[in-house]
Amino acid sequence: MKRIGKSAVVLLAVSLLLGLLAACSGNGGNAGNGNNGTDGAGTANGGTGANAGNDGAAAGSGELATIKIVQPGSEPTEAKKRWDAVNAKLKADGAGVQVEFQYIGWDAWEQKTNLMLSTNEPFDDLTIMEDLIKTSVYVGRGALQPIDAYLAKYPDLKNKFTDEVWNGIKVNGKIYGIPVINREWANDYELISYRSDLFAKYNLPVPTTFQGFIDAADQIKKAEKDQNLFVVMKPNFLAGALHREYGTYPFNVIDDLIYVDQSGNVKSWMETDEFKQDWSYFHQMYQKGLIHPDILTLPLDQVTKPIVDGEFIFDLGNGFFDYPTIKQKKPEVEMDAVRLAPEKQWMRPIVATNANVIPKTSKNPEAVIKFYNWLYSSQDNYDLLVYGIKDDWWKDAGPNKREALRPVGNEVQFSEWTMGYGPFTRIATNAHPKLFDTLQLSDKAVNAANVGFTFDTTPVSVEYANLLAEIKTSVYPLKMGVADWDDFYPGALKKMKAAGLDKVVAEYKKQFDAWKASK
């Protein structure tokens, strides 16, 4: 059975990433050494994929339990055909579970899921994004069930990740979610991906500064005479790519509220010089028409649409994931990526940015654990759900590789980021040649100082919720460069402080300092 622990040898890109990433979480200790039940390759001793699902089968006799899984975005093409195949295999394997999926568009995601939770609507699995709303926030609202007792009954699932990973996602000492860990997050947050074909077309050198990227993008857009060419970054995204230029880097920004540097200093993010410098860069881009004029009101999937459509100049993040879709729509597009200030150490701001949690209204919490126990028990199970029916959606191209047959045209694939498990990830044969490397854990990267620390928002739950709502109207207009600093900033800061900014920062610092002292 493959387990996410510390790996001593390089196997496959994603297996290595998952192995070492878990070992580097928390205290950065030797999580993957022999005393944690793993062998040198990050697999659990004494288990195999074939028998890893036995817990679910043993507990799954009798009537099938149906679990409803709620995810953001669009339903995959031919979804019913896929779900029927998954449920048939679940039944054949004796898992005792069947699944149904509900998809909510990005434009209504937060509002709809918050309403479902507040009105006690029954459902069983919620996919969450730590960079949107953290697990601890949901826990502070009393919206989730802890899963420790259920994980204890399904040790094969529990052993897919080392103790350091589980400890790193605990809230108030309890586990609430099954983590999704399938990449090197230092690359996702620090790379700038750019249209190398456009830079070559106009004989532009690859910039070495963020200002250089702005100037080049301005030149390209004017020359292309294409008003739909944009620089892309989601408003909720951490702009680590440009932060690398700053003298204080590495530092982390939590929820657009809190600044934490590697020395453990904690302060209000929007009151830092770095926040103002971010505004300065983005205000330039907004004025030049490089940022979408409706950036503050677009749903997240529309914010990133220029990337998959090939209508971008550069974006902040690892754009290699979208390369096959981009090439399908615009064959002329070529891409590359660069890291500013390459001499500096890389920083990994988070270990698991997505997770699946069980709401308090679930009537089948154990069935959810049975499902994930089955899903991560074999490559075949994972392939069927995530990649679709073999020889229809994909062909086997060897271990951790696949020849993608679909999606084509406007078809929609299942979003692997919602349930991804690194050791089972298959890289498409038409993927960007550099995707492999960007998935691998780098020894140049260190965990951010707050990795392994979980902020308990309970003492400031009202203020925290108020701030998360206020961010969208007081912080995002500055972060994305839409608002004028002198006109907007004083009022925005006043509103944030009225919502409880100082109290939340002080509480975070108190808990963080106590956590550091206990290490």
Short mmCIF file of C-alpha atoms in Angstrom, two decimals:
data_model
loop_
_atom_site.label_atom_id
_atom_site.label_comp_id
_atom_site.label_asym_id
_atom_site.label_seq_id
_atom_site.Cartn_x
_atom_site.Cartn_y
_atom_site.Cartn_z
CA MET A 1 0.00 0.00 0.00
CA LYS A 2 1.40 3.36 -0.97
CA ARG A 3 1.66 5.82 1.87
CA ILE A 4 2.53 9.47 1.92
CA GLY A 5 5.64 9.54 4.07
CA LYS A 6 9.31 10.41 3.60
CA SER A 7 10.82 8.84 0.50
CA ALA A 8 14.44 7.80 0.30
CA VAL A 9 14.55 7.29 -3.45
CA VAL A 10 13.17 9.13 -6.45
CA LEU A 11 10.45 6.97 -7.99
CA LEU A 12 7.93 9.04 -9.85
CA ALA A 13 7.47 12.74 -9.63
CA VAL A 14 4.21 12.72 -7.76
CA SER A 15 5.12 9.80 -5.47
CA LEU A 16 8.29 11.61 -4.45
CA LEU A 17 6.39 14.83 -3.87
CA LEU A 18 3.85 13.22 -1.62
CA GLY A 19 6.41 11.24 0.30
CA LEU A 20 8.74 14.05 1.15
CA LEU A 21 6.09 16.71 1.54
CA ALA A 22 4.42 14.84 4.37
CA ALA A 23 7.76 14.34 6.09
CA CYS A 24 8.55 18.02 5.81
CA SER A 25 5.30 19.18 7.32
CA GLY A 26 4.92 20.15 10.96
CA ASN A 27 8.28 20.12 12.67
CA GLY A 28 10.13 18.98 9.59
CA GLY A 29 11.16 15.80 11.38
CA ASN A 30 11.88 12.29 10.16
CA ALA A 31 8.29 11.31 9.59
CA GLY A 32 9.08 8.80 6.90
CA ASN A 33 11.81 6.80 8.67
CA GLY A 34 11.37 3.22 9.80
CA ASN A 35 9.70 4.01 13.11
CA ASN A 36 6.52 5.20 11.42
CA GLY A 37 5.78 1.98 9.58
CA THR A 38 6.97 3.01 6.13
CA ASP A 39 9.64 1.55 3.94
CA GLY A 40 12.19 3.63 2.08
CA ALA A 41 9.89 4.30 -0.85
CA GLY A 42 7.07 5.82 1.17
CA THR A 43 4.87 2.69 1.14
CA ALA A 44 3.39 1.15 4.26
CA ASN A 45 4.94 -2.14 5.34
CA GLY A 46 2.68 -5.16 5.18
CA GLY A 47 -0.10 -3.67 2.98
CA THR A 48 -1.03 -3.68 -0.68
CA GLY A 49 -3.50 -1.82 -2.83
CA ALA A 50 -5.49 -5.02 -3.26
CA ASN A 51 -6.16 -5.58 0.43
CA ALA A 52 -6.26 -1.95 1.51
CA GLY A 53 -10.02 -1.82 0.93
CA ASN A 54 -10.82 -4.70 3.25
CA ASP A 55 -11.96 -2.43 6.07
CA GLY A 56 -14.63 -0.94 3.82
CA ALA A 57 -15.73 -4.29 2.48
CA ALA A 58 -16.02 -5.84 5.93
CA ALA A 59 -18.10 -2.98 7.20
CA GLY A 60 -20.03 -2.61 3.97
CA SER A 61 -22.28 -5.68 3.94
CA GLY A 62 -26.01 -5.08 3.88
CA GLU A 63 -27.83 -2.06 2.56
CA LEU A 64 -25.88 0.52 0.56
CA ALA A 65 -25.42 3.95 2.12
CA THR A 66 -25.68 6.85 -0.32
CA ILE A 67 -23.41 9.82 0.28
CA LYS A 68 -23.87 13.21 -1.36
CA ILE A 69 -20.60 14.94 -2.29
CA VAL A 70 -20.78 18.70 -2.89
CA GLN A 71 -18.09 20.24 -5.11
CA PRO A 72 -17.54 23.59 -6.86
CA GLY A 73 -17.53 24.11 -10.57
CA SER A 74 -19.15 22.22 -13.44
CA GLU A 75 -20.28 18.62 -13.61
CA PRO A 76 -18.04 16.38 -15.76
CA THR A 77 -19.25 15.50 -19.22
CA GLU A 78 -21.25 12.25 -19.23
CA ALA A 79 -21.31 12.41 -15.46
CA LYS A 80 -24.07 9.83 -15.01
CA LYS A 81 -22.15 7.27 -17.05
CA ARG A 82 -19.11 7.82 -14.84
CA TRP A 83 -21.03 7.76 -11.55
CA ASP A 84 -22.83 4.57 -12.63
CA ALA A 85 -19.49 2.91 -13.33
CA VAL A 86 -18.07 4.07 -10.00
CA ASN A 87 -21.12 2.86 -8.09
CA ALA A 88 -21.05 -0.49 -9.89
CA LYS A 89 -17.45 -1.01 -8.83
CA LEU A 90 -18.17 0.14 -5.27
CA LYS A 91 -20.93 -2.47 -5.12
CA ALA A 92 -18.79 -5.19 -6.66
CA ASP A 93 -16.02 -4.46 -4.18
CA GLY A 94 -18.45 -4.68 -1.25
CA ALA A 95 -17.69 -1.16 -0.06
CA GLY A 96 -21.24 -0.68 1.20
CA VAL A 97 -21.44 2.81 -0.29
CA GLN A 98 -22.72 4.56 -3.37
CA VAL A 99 -22.08 8.18 -4.32
CA GLU A 100 -23.91 11.07 -5.85
CA PHE A 101 -22.38 14.43 -6.69
CA GLN A 102 -23.84 17.92 -6.53
CA TYR A 103 -22.03 20.72 -8.35
CA ILE A 104 -22.41 24.39 -7.49
CA GLY A 105 -21.11 27.10 -9.84
CA TRP A 106 -18.24 29.23 -8.63
CA ASP A 107 -20.39 32.34 -8.75
CA ALA A 108 -22.71 30.90 -6.09
CA TRP A 109 -20.34 28.57 -4.24
CA GLU A 110 -19.78 30.44 -0.98
CA GLN A 111 -23.32 31.75 -0.68
CA LYS A 112 -24.94 28.40 -1.46
CA THR A 113 -22.71 26.22 0.75
CA ASN A 114 -22.98 28.65 3.66
CA LEU A 115 -26.76 28.53 3.29
CA MET A 116 -26.75 24.73 3.16
CA LEU A 117 -24.72 24.58 6.36
CA SER A 118 -26.66 27.26 8.22
CA THR A 119 -30.04 25.69 7.36
CA ASN A 120 -28.87 22.18 8.28
CA GLU A 121 -29.43 20.82 4.79
CA PRO A 122 -28.29 17.18 4.85
CA PHE A 123 -25.27 16.24 2.74
CA ASP A 124 -22.16 14.24 3.47
CA ASP A 125 -18.97 15.59 1.92
CA LEU A 126 -17.87 19.16 1.27
CA THR A 127 -14.77 19.95 -0.76
CA ILE A 128 -13.05 22.94 0.82
CA MET A 129 -10.20 25.20 -0.21
CA GLU A 130 -7.96 26.44 2.56
CA ASP A 131 -7.11 29.52 0.50
CA LEU A 132 -10.81 30.42 0.31
CA ILE A 133 -12.34 29.42 3.67
CA LYS A 134 -10.23 27.43 6.10
CA THR A 135 -11.27 24.28 7.93
CA SER A 136 -10.81 26.13 11.22
CA VAL A 137 -13.40 28.70 10.15
CA TYR A 138 -15.98 26.01 9.47
CA VAL A 139 -15.12 24.38 12.80
CA GLY A 140 -15.54 27.71 14.56
CA ARG A 141 -19.05 27.88 13.10
CA GLY A 142 -19.82 24.42 14.45
CA ALA A 143 -20.41 23.20 10.90
CA LEU A 144 -18.21 20.08 10.78
CA GLN A 145 -17.87 16.67 12.40
CA PRO A 146 -14.49 15.41 13.63
CA ILE A 147 -13.43 12.17 11.94
CA ASP A 148 -10.79 10.78 14.34
CA ALA A 149 -12.98 7.92 15.58
CA TYR A 150 -13.85 6.86 12.04
CA LEU A 151 -10.25 7.00 10.86
CA ALA A 152 -9.30 4.71 13.74
CA LYS A 153 -11.65 2.07 12.28
CA TYR A 154 -10.07 2.34 8.83
CA PRO A 155 -6.31 2.21 9.42
CA ASP A 156 -5.50 1.66 5.74
CA LEU A 157 -6.93 5.09 4.94
CA LYS A 158 -5.28 6.67 7.99
CA ASN A 159 -1.94 5.23 6.94
CA LYS A 160 -2.08 6.87 3.53
CA PHE A 161 -0.60 9.94 5.23
CA THR A 162 1.96 10.18 8.01
CA ASP A 163 1.16 11.49 11.47
CA GLU A 164 2.85 14.80 10.61
CA VAL A 165 0.31 15.44 7.87
CA TRP A 166 -2.65 14.58 10.07
CA ASN A 167 -1.25 16.65 12.94
CA GLY A 168 -0.68 19.55 10.58
CA ILE A 169 -4.37 19.76 9.64
CA LYS A 170 -5.85 19.29 13.12
CA VAL A 171 -8.10 21.94 14.63
CA ASN A 172 -8.27 21.99 18.43
CA GLY A 173 -6.52 18.63 18.47
CA LYS A 174 -9.07 16.94 16.20
CA ILE A 175 -9.05 15.89 12.54
CA TYR A 176 -11.88 17.23 10.40
CA GLY A 177 -10.76 16.61 6.84
CA ILE A 178 -9.11 14.17 4.46
CA PRO A 179 -6.27 16.14 2.88
CA VAL A 180 -5.57 16.52 -0.82
CA ILE A 181 -1.80 16.60 -1.40
CA ASN A 182 -0.57 16.11 -4.94
CA ARG A 183 2.04 18.72 -5.85
CA GLU A 184 4.91 21.01 -4.78
CA TRP A 185 3.11 24.09 -3.51
CA ALA A 186 6.25 26.23 -3.62
CA ASN A 187 5.93 26.09 -7.41
CA ASP A 188 2.22 26.87 -7.43
CA TYR A 189 2.73 30.00 -5.36
CA GLU A 190 6.11 31.24 -6.61
CA LEU A 191 6.21 30.67 -10.37
CA ILE A 192 5.21 33.12 -13.08
CA SER A 193 3.91 31.26 -16.13
CA TYR A 194 4.04 33.19 -19.40
CA ARG A 195 3.28 32.89 -23.12
CA SER A 196 6.77 32.26 -24.42
CA ASP A 197 5.46 32.36 -28.01
CA LEU A 198 4.40 35.99 -27.55
CA PHE A 199 7.70 36.97 -25.96
CA ALA A 200 9.54 35.31 -28.86
CA LYS A 201 7.26 36.95 -31.43
CA TYR A 202 8.29 40.41 -30.23
CA ASN A 203 11.91 39.50 -29.41
CA LEU A 204 11.40 40.25 -25.74
CA PRO A 205 13.83 38.80 -23.21
CA VAL A 206 12.37 36.94 -20.23
CA PRO A 207 12.06 39.59 -17.50
CA THR A 208 13.96 39.21 -14.26
CA THR A 209 11.76 41.61 -12.28
CA PHE A 210 8.02 41.96 -11.84
CA GLN A 211 8.16 45.47 -13.25
CA GLY A 212 9.81 43.95 -16.29
CA PHE A 213 6.88 41.58 -16.70
CA ILE A 214 4.43 44.46 -16.48
CA ASP A 215 6.30 46.47 -19.11
CA ALA A 216 6.58 43.47 -21.44
CA ALA A 217 2.89 42.61 -21.03
CA ASP A 218 1.93 46.19 -21.84
CA GLN A 219 4.04 46.10 -24.99
CA ILE A 220 2.61 42.74 -26.09
CA LYS A 221 -1.02 43.74 -25.55
CA LYS A 222 -0.59 46.95 -27.51
CA ALA A 223 1.15 45.12 -30.35
CA GLU A 224 -1.43 42.31 -30.47
CA LYS A 225 -4.32 44.80 -30.39
CA ASP A 226 -6.27 42.18 -28.44
CA GLN A 227 -8.36 43.60 -25.60
CA ASN A 228 -8.97 40.09 -24.25
CA LEU A 229 -5.32 39.42 -23.43
CA PHE A 230 -4.83 39.65 -19.66
CA VAL A 231 -2.51 39.07 -16.74
CA VAL A 232 -4.25 36.52 -14.52
CA MET A 233 -4.37 36.09 -10.76
CA LYS A 234 -7.33 35.10 -8.61
CA PRO A 235 -8.18 37.73 -5.98
CA ASN A 236 -7.89 35.11 -3.21
CA PHE A 237 -4.47 33.90 -4.42
CA LEU A 238 -1.22 34.47 -2.54
CA ALA A 239 1.08 36.60 -4.72
CA GLY A 240 4.25 34.79 -3.68
CA ALA A 241 5.69 35.11 -7.18
CA LEU A 242 6.23 38.85 -6.83
CA HIS A 243 6.86 38.71 -3.07
CA ARG A 244 10.13 36.95 -3.85
CA GLU A 245 11.53 40.33 -4.92
CA TYR A 246 10.96 41.92 -1.53
CA GLY A 247 13.80 42.17 0.95
CA THR A 248 11.69 40.64 3.74
CA TYR A 249 10.94 37.43 1.81
CA PRO A 250 10.32 34.63 2.65
CA PHE A 251 7.10 35.47 4.46
CA ASN A 252 3.58 34.08 4.35
CA VAL A 253 0.20 35.81 4.14
CA ILE A 254 -2.79 34.09 5.74
CA ASP A 255 -6.27 34.85 4.43
CA ASP A 256 -5.19 38.33 3.24
CA LEU A 257 -5.20 39.26 6.93
CA ILE A 258 -2.01 38.18 8.65
CA TYR A 259 1.68 38.47 7.78
CA VAL A 260 4.05 35.86 9.26
CA ASP A 261 7.75 35.87 8.44
CA GLN A 262 10.27 33.08 8.96
CA SER A 263 11.41 34.63 12.23
CA GLY A 264 7.89 34.27 13.58
CA ASN A 265 6.90 37.95 13.47
CA VAL A 266 3.14 38.41 13.16
CA LYS A 267 1.36 41.58 12.03
CA SER A 268 -1.57 42.94 10.08
CA TRP A 269 -0.92 42.31 6.36
CA MET A 270 -2.71 45.34 4.96
CA GLU A 271 -0.66 47.64 7.21
CA THR A 272 2.69 46.46 5.80
CA ASP A 273 4.87 48.16 3.20
CA GLU A 274 4.73 44.93 1.18
CA PHE A 275 0.96 45.18 0.81
CA LYS A 276 1.29 48.69 -0.55
CA GLN A 277 3.96 47.56 -3.00
CA ASP A 278 1.61 44.82 -4.21
CA TRP A 279 -1.05 47.46 -4.78
CA SER A 280 1.40 49.61 -6.73
CA TYR A 281 2.19 46.79 -9.16
CA PHE A 282 -1.42 45.77 -9.65
CA HIS A 283 -2.65 49.35 -9.94
CA GLN A 284 -0.24 49.83 -12.84
CA MET A 285 -1.57 46.70 -14.53
CA TYR A 286 -5.19 47.67 -13.96
CA GLN A 287 -4.65 51.12 -15.43
CA LYS A 288 -2.91 49.60 -18.46
CA GLY A 289 -5.86 47.25 -19.07
CA LEU A 290 -3.82 44.17 -18.18
CA ILE A 291 -6.21 43.16 -15.38
CA HIS A 292 -9.76 42.25 -16.36
CA PRO A 293 -11.96 45.31 -15.75
CA ASP A 294 -14.55 43.16 -13.90
CA ILE A 295 -12.00 41.27 -11.79
CA LEU A 296 -13.85 41.99 -8.53
CA THR A 297 -17.18 40.58 -9.68
CA LEU A 298 -16.17 37.67 -11.93
CA PRO A 299 -16.70 34.10 -10.62
CA LEU A 300 -13.37 32.33 -10.02
CA ASP A 301 -13.78 30.08 -13.05
CA GLN A 302 -14.20 33.18 -15.23
CA VAL A 303 -11.14 34.81 -13.67
CA THR A 304 -8.99 31.86 -14.79
CA LYS A 305 -10.77 31.32 -18.12
CA PRO A 306 -8.20 33.41 -20.06
CA ILE A 307 -5.57 30.83 -19.05
CA VAL A 308 -7.39 27.78 -20.42
CA ASP A 309 -8.45 29.81 -23.48
CA GLY A 310 -4.83 30.82 -24.12
CA GLU A 311 -5.83 34.49 -23.80
CA PHE A 312 -3.21 35.44 -21.24
CA ILE A 313 0.22 37.06 -21.28
CA PHE A 314 1.35 35.76 -17.92
CA ASP A 315 -0.21 34.45 -14.77
CA LEU A 316 0.92 33.99 -11.21
CA GLY A 317 1.19 30.29 -10.49
CA ASN A 318 2.05 26.99 -12.18
CA GLY A 319 0.25 27.19 -15.50
CA PHE A 320 1.66 23.93 -16.83
CA PHE A 321 -1.37 22.03 -15.53
CA ASP A 322 -3.58 23.65 -18.17
CA TYR A 323 -1.19 23.17 -21.10
CA PRO A 324 -3.07 20.34 -22.90
CA THR A 325 -6.37 22.25 -22.79
CA ILE A 326 -4.66 25.45 -23.94
CA LYS A 327 -2.98 23.69 -26.88
CA GLN A 328 -6.30 22.19 -27.90
CA LYS A 329 -7.86 25.65 -28.16
CA LYS A 330 -4.81 27.57 -29.39
CA PRO A 331 -2.20 25.26 -30.93
CA GLU A 332 0.20 28.17 -31.46
CA VAL A 333 0.57 28.81 -27.73
CA GLU A 334 3.87 27.93 -26.07
CA MET A 335 4.50 28.34 -22.36
CA ASP A 336 7.34 28.58 -19.91
CA ALA A 337 7.72 29.64 -16.29
CA VAL A 338 10.26 31.55 -14.25
CA ARG A 339 10.95 32.28 -10.60
CA LEU A 340 12.01 35.81 -9.69
CA ALA A 341 15.05 36.28 -7.43
CA PRO A 342 16.22 32.71 -8.18
CA GLU A 343 19.07 33.02 -5.70
CA LYS A 344 16.61 33.13 -2.81
CA GLN A 345 15.29 30.14 -0.94
CA TRP A 346 11.94 28.80 -2.04
CA MET A 347 9.05 28.78 0.43
CA ARG A 348 6.18 26.33 0.67
CA PRO A 349 3.25 28.31 2.16
CA ILE A 350 1.00 25.33 2.81
CA VAL A 351 1.07 21.53 2.89
CA ALA A 352 -2.53 20.72 1.96
CA THR A 353 -4.52 23.51 0.37
CA ASN A 354 -7.65 21.42 -0.26
CA ALA A 355 -9.54 18.83 1.79
CA ASN A 356 -12.81 16.95 2.03
CA VAL A 357 -14.78 17.43 5.25
CA ILE A 358 -17.97 15.99 6.70
CA PRO A 359 -20.68 18.52 7.64
CA LYS A 360 -22.52 18.13 10.92
CA THR A 361 -25.73 17.40 8.99
CA SER A 362 -24.35 14.21 7.40
CA LYS A 363 -26.43 11.15 8.23
CA ASN A 364 -23.70 8.82 6.91
CA PRO A 365 -20.34 10.08 8.22
CA GLU A 366 -18.77 6.65 8.39
CA ALA A 367 -19.88 5.94 4.83
CA VAL A 368 -17.79 8.92 3.69
CA ILE A 369 -14.71 7.38 5.28
CA LYS A 370 -15.57 4.03 3.66
CA PHE A 371 -15.67 5.77 0.29
CA TYR A 372 -12.23 7.35 0.65
CA ASN A 373 -10.88 4.10 2.05
CA TRP A 374 -12.05 2.47 -1.20
CA LEU A 375 -10.97 5.33 -3.47
CA TYR A 376 -7.37 5.40 -2.23
CA SER A 377 -7.08 1.60 -1.91
CA SER A 378 -6.20 0.96 -5.56
CA GLN A 379 -5.06 2.67 -8.73
CA ASP A 380 -8.05 1.21 -10.59
CA ASN A 381 -10.56 2.84 -8.23
CA TYR A 382 -8.81 6.18 -8.43
CA ASP A 383 -8.51 6.02 -12.22
CA LEU A 384 -12.20 5.30 -12.69
CA LEU A 385 -13.42 8.26 -10.66
CA VAL A 386 -10.77 10.84 -11.50
CA TYR A 387 -9.84 10.04 -15.11
CA GLY A 388 -13.02 8.30 -16.25
CA ILE A 389 -13.73 5.06 -18.06
CA LYS A 390 -10.56 3.53 -19.47
CA ASP A 391 -10.22 3.52 -23.27
CA ASP A 392 -13.03 6.07 -23.45
CA TRP A 393 -11.46 8.99 -21.58
CA TRP A 394 -7.89 7.72 -21.37
CA LYS A 395 -5.45 4.93 -22.20
CA ASP A 396 -2.85 3.46 -19.87
CA ALA A 397 0.60 4.76 -20.85
CA GLY A 398 2.50 3.13 -18.00
CA PRO A 399 2.84 3.78 -14.27
CA ASN A 400 1.62 7.27 -13.37
CA LYS A 401 1.09 8.13 -17.05
CA ARG A 402 -1.94 8.26 -19.30
CA GLU A 403 -2.77 9.11 -22.87
CA ALA A 404 -5.65 11.56 -22.61
CA LEU A 405 -8.43 10.81 -25.12
CA ARG A 406 -10.86 13.31 -23.60
CA PRO A 407 -11.97 15.96 -22.79
CA VAL A 408 -12.21 17.39 -26.28
CA GLY A 409 -13.82 20.63 -27.33
CA ASN A 410 -16.08 21.94 -24.59
CA GLU A 411 -16.17 18.71 -22.61
CA VAL A 412 -15.49 18.95 -18.88
CA GLN A 413 -13.16 16.60 -16.98
CA PHE A 414 -13.42 15.69 -13.33
CA SER A 415 -11.38 18.14 -11.20
CA GLU A 416 -8.54 16.08 -9.79
CA TRP A 417 -7.61 18.79 -7.29
CA THR A 418 -10.78 17.98 -5.32
CA MET A 419 -9.73 14.42 -4.45
CA GLY A 420 -6.20 14.02 -5.77
CA TYR A 421 -3.80 11.51 -4.25
CA GLY A 422 -0.22 11.91 -5.43
CA PRO A 423 0.94 8.29 -5.71
CA PHE A 424 -1.99 7.53 -8.04
CA THR A 425 -1.77 10.68 -10.16
CA ARG A 426 -1.25 10.01 -13.86
CA ILE A 427 0.48 12.68 -15.91
CA ALA A 428 -0.90 12.99 -19.44
CA THR A 429 1.48 12.15 -22.26
CA ASN A 430 0.63 15.50 -23.87
CA ALA A 431 1.44 17.42 -20.68
CA HIS A 432 3.94 20.24 -20.74
CA PRO A 433 7.49 18.81 -20.63
CA LYS A 434 8.23 20.77 -17.46
CA LEU A 435 5.15 19.67 -15.51
CA PHE A 436 7.01 16.59 -14.24
CA ASP A 437 9.72 18.71 -12.65
CA THR A 438 7.34 21.20 -11.07
CA LEU A 439 5.53 18.41 -9.20
CA GLN A 440 8.69 17.23 -7.48
CA LEU A 441 9.58 18.41 -4.02
CA SER A 442 12.64 20.64 -4.11
CA ASP A 443 15.33 20.74 -1.48
CA LYS A 444 15.48 24.47 -2.21
CA ALA A 445 12.09 24.92 -0.51
CA VAL A 446 11.37 25.34 3.17
CA ASN A 447 8.01 25.25 4.87
CA ALA A 448 6.58 28.60 5.89
CA ALA A 449 6.98 29.30 9.59
CA ASN A 450 3.28 28.69 10.24
CA VAL A 451 3.05 25.29 8.51
CA GLY A 452 1.80 22.84 11.11
CA PHE A 453 0.08 25.55 13.13
CA THR A 454 -3.72 25.70 13.05
CA PHE A 455 -5.39 28.91 14.14
CA ASP A 456 -8.37 28.23 16.40
CA THR A 457 -10.79 30.97 15.39
CA THR A 458 -13.28 30.14 18.14
CA PRO A 459 -12.27 33.02 20.47
CA VAL A 460 -12.71 35.48 17.58
CA SER A 461 -15.23 33.61 15.44
CA VAL A 462 -17.52 36.60 14.95
CA GLU A 463 -14.69 38.98 14.08
CA TYR A 464 -13.06 36.43 11.79
CA ALA A 465 -16.27 35.81 9.88
CA ASN A 466 -16.84 39.57 9.59
CA LEU A 467 -13.32 40.09 8.26
CA LEU A 468 -13.59 37.34 5.65
CA ALA A 469 -16.69 39.08 4.34
CA GLU A 470 -15.14 42.54 4.56
CA ILE A 471 -11.99 41.49 2.70
CA LYS A 472 -13.90 41.27 -0.56
CA THR A 473 -15.00 44.90 -0.43
CA SER A 474 -12.10 46.49 1.46
CA VAL A 475 -8.97 44.46 0.61
CA TYR A 476 -9.55 42.99 -2.86
CA PRO A 477 -10.08 46.39 -4.55
CA LEU A 478 -6.59 47.35 -3.34
CA LYS A 479 -4.99 43.94 -3.84
CA MET A 480 -6.10 43.81 -7.47
CA GLY A 481 -5.17 47.43 -8.13
CA VAL A 482 -8.70 48.60 -8.89
CA ALA A 483 -8.93 51.31 -6.23
CA ASP A 484 -6.80 54.41 -5.75
CA TRP A 485 -4.64 54.14 -2.63
CA ASP A 486 -5.08 57.64 -1.22
CA ASP A 487 -8.83 57.69 -1.82
CA PHE A 488 -9.66 54.16 -0.77
CA TYR A 489 -7.09 52.85 1.73
CA PRO A 490 -7.92 54.98 4.82
CA GLY A 491 -11.60 54.03 4.71
CA ALA A 492 -10.85 50.39 3.94
CA LEU A 493 -8.48 50.10 6.91
CA LYS A 494 -11.05 51.74 9.16
CA LYS A 495 -13.69 49.21 8.09
CA MET A 496 -11.33 46.29 8.62
CA LYS A 497 -10.45 47.48 12.10
CA ALA A 498 -14.14 47.98 12.89
CA ALA A 499 -14.69 44.37 11.80
CA GLY A 500 -12.09 43.20 14.33
CA LEU A 501 -8.74 43.16 12.53
CA ASP A 502 -6.63 44.10 15.56
CA LYS A 503 -8.35 41.55 17.78
CA VAL A 504 -7.89 38.73 15.26
CA VAL A 505 -4.22 39.54 14.63
CA ALA A 506 -3.56 39.67 18.38
CA GLU A 507 -5.30 36.33 18.92
CA TYR A 508 -3.38 34.75 16.05
CA LYS A 509 -0.09 36.03 17.48
CA LYS A 510 -0.97 34.74 20.94
CA GLN A 511 -1.75 31.23 19.70
CA PHE A 512 1.15 31.16 17.24
CA ASP A 513 3.67 32.22 19.89
CA ALA A 514 2.34 29.53 22.24
CA TRP A 515 2.62 26.93 19.50
CA LYS A 516 6.19 27.93 18.73
CA ALA A 517 7.11 27.77 22.41
CA SER A 518 5.69 24.26 22.68
CA LYS A 519 7.80 22.88 19.84
#
